[in-house]
């Protein structure tokens, strides 16, 4: 089904997950414009540096905790609305009564559903809505996964995550993925044993080097994001980079402030004067 932003904004506690960073930014703007002034509306995506995402997730968790306490005490609870990419589907412990997920692979939808009534606090079951976004999924495996899920769910099953459907989904996905495997990655990871040496000749390094979820090359841009919770100051780190040049420990710290962009987008930002190259020794 198609979902209107006003429907998402109509929930006081809701998480909406989409597959593209641009979609998350656009949907966030639409939902925020249609939300009342009470409470918070947050955006999460890989267009935010890791430190920024970490701070935002912390604020979201605090807002959810405050909301639970207010409801338990019979007080008015502030709304909490979050628009995110799939980065919240693994390793991020959020719990919402209502979750919206743009149509994606069955495994991604299941991960999103795991953010609904995650802690079992609701007296009634939570709500998970799967919707068809107006934009296409990123090309390659993500599009294939979405189309495979759509095919498996063609008759709207009563139990969308039933084990037979999950098995059917992965069988179809893995079969179809081989047809798009121009670099022979599946062959590199095949489990055919070499009986002469009693080994499984997996080519892990070659497969890792050949695999790119998105083929277009990207590069990192450092963001001067300042955080009271950060262990280091981004301006000081960039100053060290300009003065002393790159080093392993410094680049590791700077990862907290890096955002990966397509090279075409970086070139455009350079032409517009929005970013600049750091001169290093």
Coordinates of C-alpha atoms in Angstrom, one line a residue, residues 45-185:
X45 CA 20.8 8.0 7.9
X46 CA 24.4 7.4 6.8
X47 CA 24.5 11.0 5.6
X48 CA 25.1 11.8 9.3
X49 CA 28.6 11.0 10.6
X50 CA 28.8 8.1 13.1
X51 CA 29.2 10.5 16.1
X52 CA 26.1 12.4 15.0
X53 CA 24.1 9.2 14.6
X54 CA 25.3 8.0 18.0
X55 CA 24.2 11.2 19.7
X56 CA 20.9 11.2 17.9
X57 CA 20.2 7.6 18.9
X58 CA 21.0 8.5 22.5
X59 CA 18.5 11.3 22.4
X60 CA 15.8 9.1 20.8
X61 CA 16.3 6.4 23.5
X62 CA 16.0 9.1 26.2
X63 CA 12.8 10.4 24.7
X64 CA 11.3 6.9 24.5
X65 CA 12.2 6.3 28.2
X66 CA 10.7 9.7 29.2
X67 CA 7.6 8.8 27.2
X68 CA 7.2 5.4 28.9
X69 CA 7.6 7.0 32.4
X70 CA 5.0 9.6 31.6
X71 CA 2.5 7.1 30.4
X72 CA 3.1 4.9 33.4
X73 CA 2.5 7.9 35.7
X74 CA -0.6 9.0 33.8
X75 CA 1.0 12.2 32.6
X76 CA 0.9 13.6 29.1
X77 CA 3.6 11.9 27.0
X78 CA 5.6 13.7 24.3
X79 CA 5.5 12.3 20.8
X80 CA 8.5 10.5 19.4
X81 CA 8.7 10.1 15.6
X82 CA 11.8 8.7 13.8
X83 CA 12.5 8.5 10.1
X84 CA 15.5 6.3 9.3
X85 CA 17.3 4.3 6.7
X86 CA 17.9 0.6 7.4
X87 CA 20.8 1.4 9.7
X88 CA 18.5 0.9 12.6
X89 CA 17.7 -2.7 11.6
X90 CA 20.8 -4.2 13.2
X91 CA 22.6 -3.3 16.4
X92 CA 20.3 -0.4 17.4
X93 CA 18.0 -1.2 20.3
X94 CA 14.9 0.9 19.7
X95 CA 11.3 -0.1 20.7
X96 CA 8.2 1.5 19.1
X97 CA 4.6 0.6 19.1
X98 CA 4.2 1.4 15.4
X99 CA 6.7 0.7 12.6
X100 CA 6.5 1.5 8.9
X101 CA 8.9 -0.2 6.5
X102 CA 9.3 0.6 2.8
X103 CA 9.1 -2.7 0.8
X104 CA 12.4 -4.4 0.9
X105 CA 13.9 -7.9 1.3
X106 CA 12.1 -10.2 3.6
X107 CA 15.0 -10.2 6.0
X108 CA 15.1 -6.4 6.2
X109 CA 11.3 -6.3 6.8
X110 CA 11.7 -8.9 9.6
X111 CA 14.5 -6.8 11.2
X112 CA 12.3 -3.7 11.0
X113 CA 9.5 -5.7 12.6
X114 CA 11.9 -6.5 15.5
X115 CA 11.8 -2.8 16.4
X116 CA 8.1 -3.0 17.1
X117 CA 7.1 -3.9 20.7
X118 CA 10.7 -5.2 21.0
X119 CA 10.5 -5.3 24.8
X120 CA 7.0 -6.7 25.1
X121 CA 5.7 -3.7 27.1
X122 CA 2.5 -3.2 25.1
X123 CA -0.8 -4.5 26.4
X124 CA -1.9 -5.1 22.7
X125 CA 0.2 -6.2 19.7
X126 CA 2.2 -3.5 18.0
X127 CA 1.6 -2.5 14.4
X128 CA 4.0 -3.1 11.4
X129 CA 3.0 -1.6 8.1
X130 CA 4.9 -2.4 4.9
X131 CA 4.4 0.2 2.2
X132 CA 5.5 0.8 -1.4
X133 CA 7.6 3.9 -1.7
X134 CA 7.3 6.2 -4.7
X135 CA 11.0 5.8 -5.6
X136 CA 12.9 2.7 -6.7
X137 CA 15.1 0.7 -4.4
X138 CA 18.9 1.0 -5.0
X139 CA 20.0 -1.2 -7.9
X140 CA 21.5 -4.6 -7.6
X141 CA 21.0 -6.9 -4.7
X142 CA 18.6 -4.5 -2.8
X143 CA 16.3 -4.3 -5.8
X144 CA 16.5 -8.1 -6.3
X145 CA 15.7 -8.7 -2.6
X146 CA 12.7 -6.3 -2.7
X147 CA 11.3 -8.0 -5.9
X148 CA 11.8 -11.5 -4.4
X149 CA 9.9 -10.5 -1.2
X150 CA 7.1 -9.0 -3.4
X151 CA 6.9 -12.3 -5.3
X152 CA 6.8 -14.4 -2.2
X153 CA 4.1 -12.2 -0.6
X154 CA 2.0 -12.0 -3.8
X155 CA -1.1 -13.4 -2.1
X156 CA -0.7 -11.4 1.2
X157 CA 0.0 -14.4 3.5
X158 CA -1.6 -14.4 7.0
X159 CA 1.8 -15.3 8.4
X160 CA 4.3 -13.3 6.4
X161 CA 7.4 -14.6 8.3
X162 CA 6.3 -18.3 8.4
X163 CA 9.4 -20.5 8.0
X164 CA 8.2 -22.0 4.6
X165 CA 8.0 -18.5 3.2
X166 CA 11.4 -17.6 4.6
X167 CA 12.9 -20.7 3.0
X168 CA 11.2 -19.9 -0.3
X169 CA 12.4 -16.3 -0.2
X170 CA 16.1 -17.2 0.3
X171 CA 16.0 -20.1 -2.2
X172 CA 14.7 -17.7 -4.9
X173 CA 16.9 -14.9 -3.8
X174 CA 20.1 -17.0 -3.9
X175 CA 19.1 -18.6 -7.2
X176 CA 18.4 -15.2 -8.9
X177 CA 21.5 -13.6 -7.3
X178 CA 23.7 -16.0 -9.2
X179 CA 22.4 -14.5 -12.5
X180 CA 23.6 -11.1 -11.5
X181 CA 27.0 -12.4 -10.2
X182 CA 29.1 -11.1 -13.1
X183 CA 32.3 -11.3 -11.0
X184 CA 31.8 -14.9 -10.0
X185 CA 31.6 -14.3 -6.3

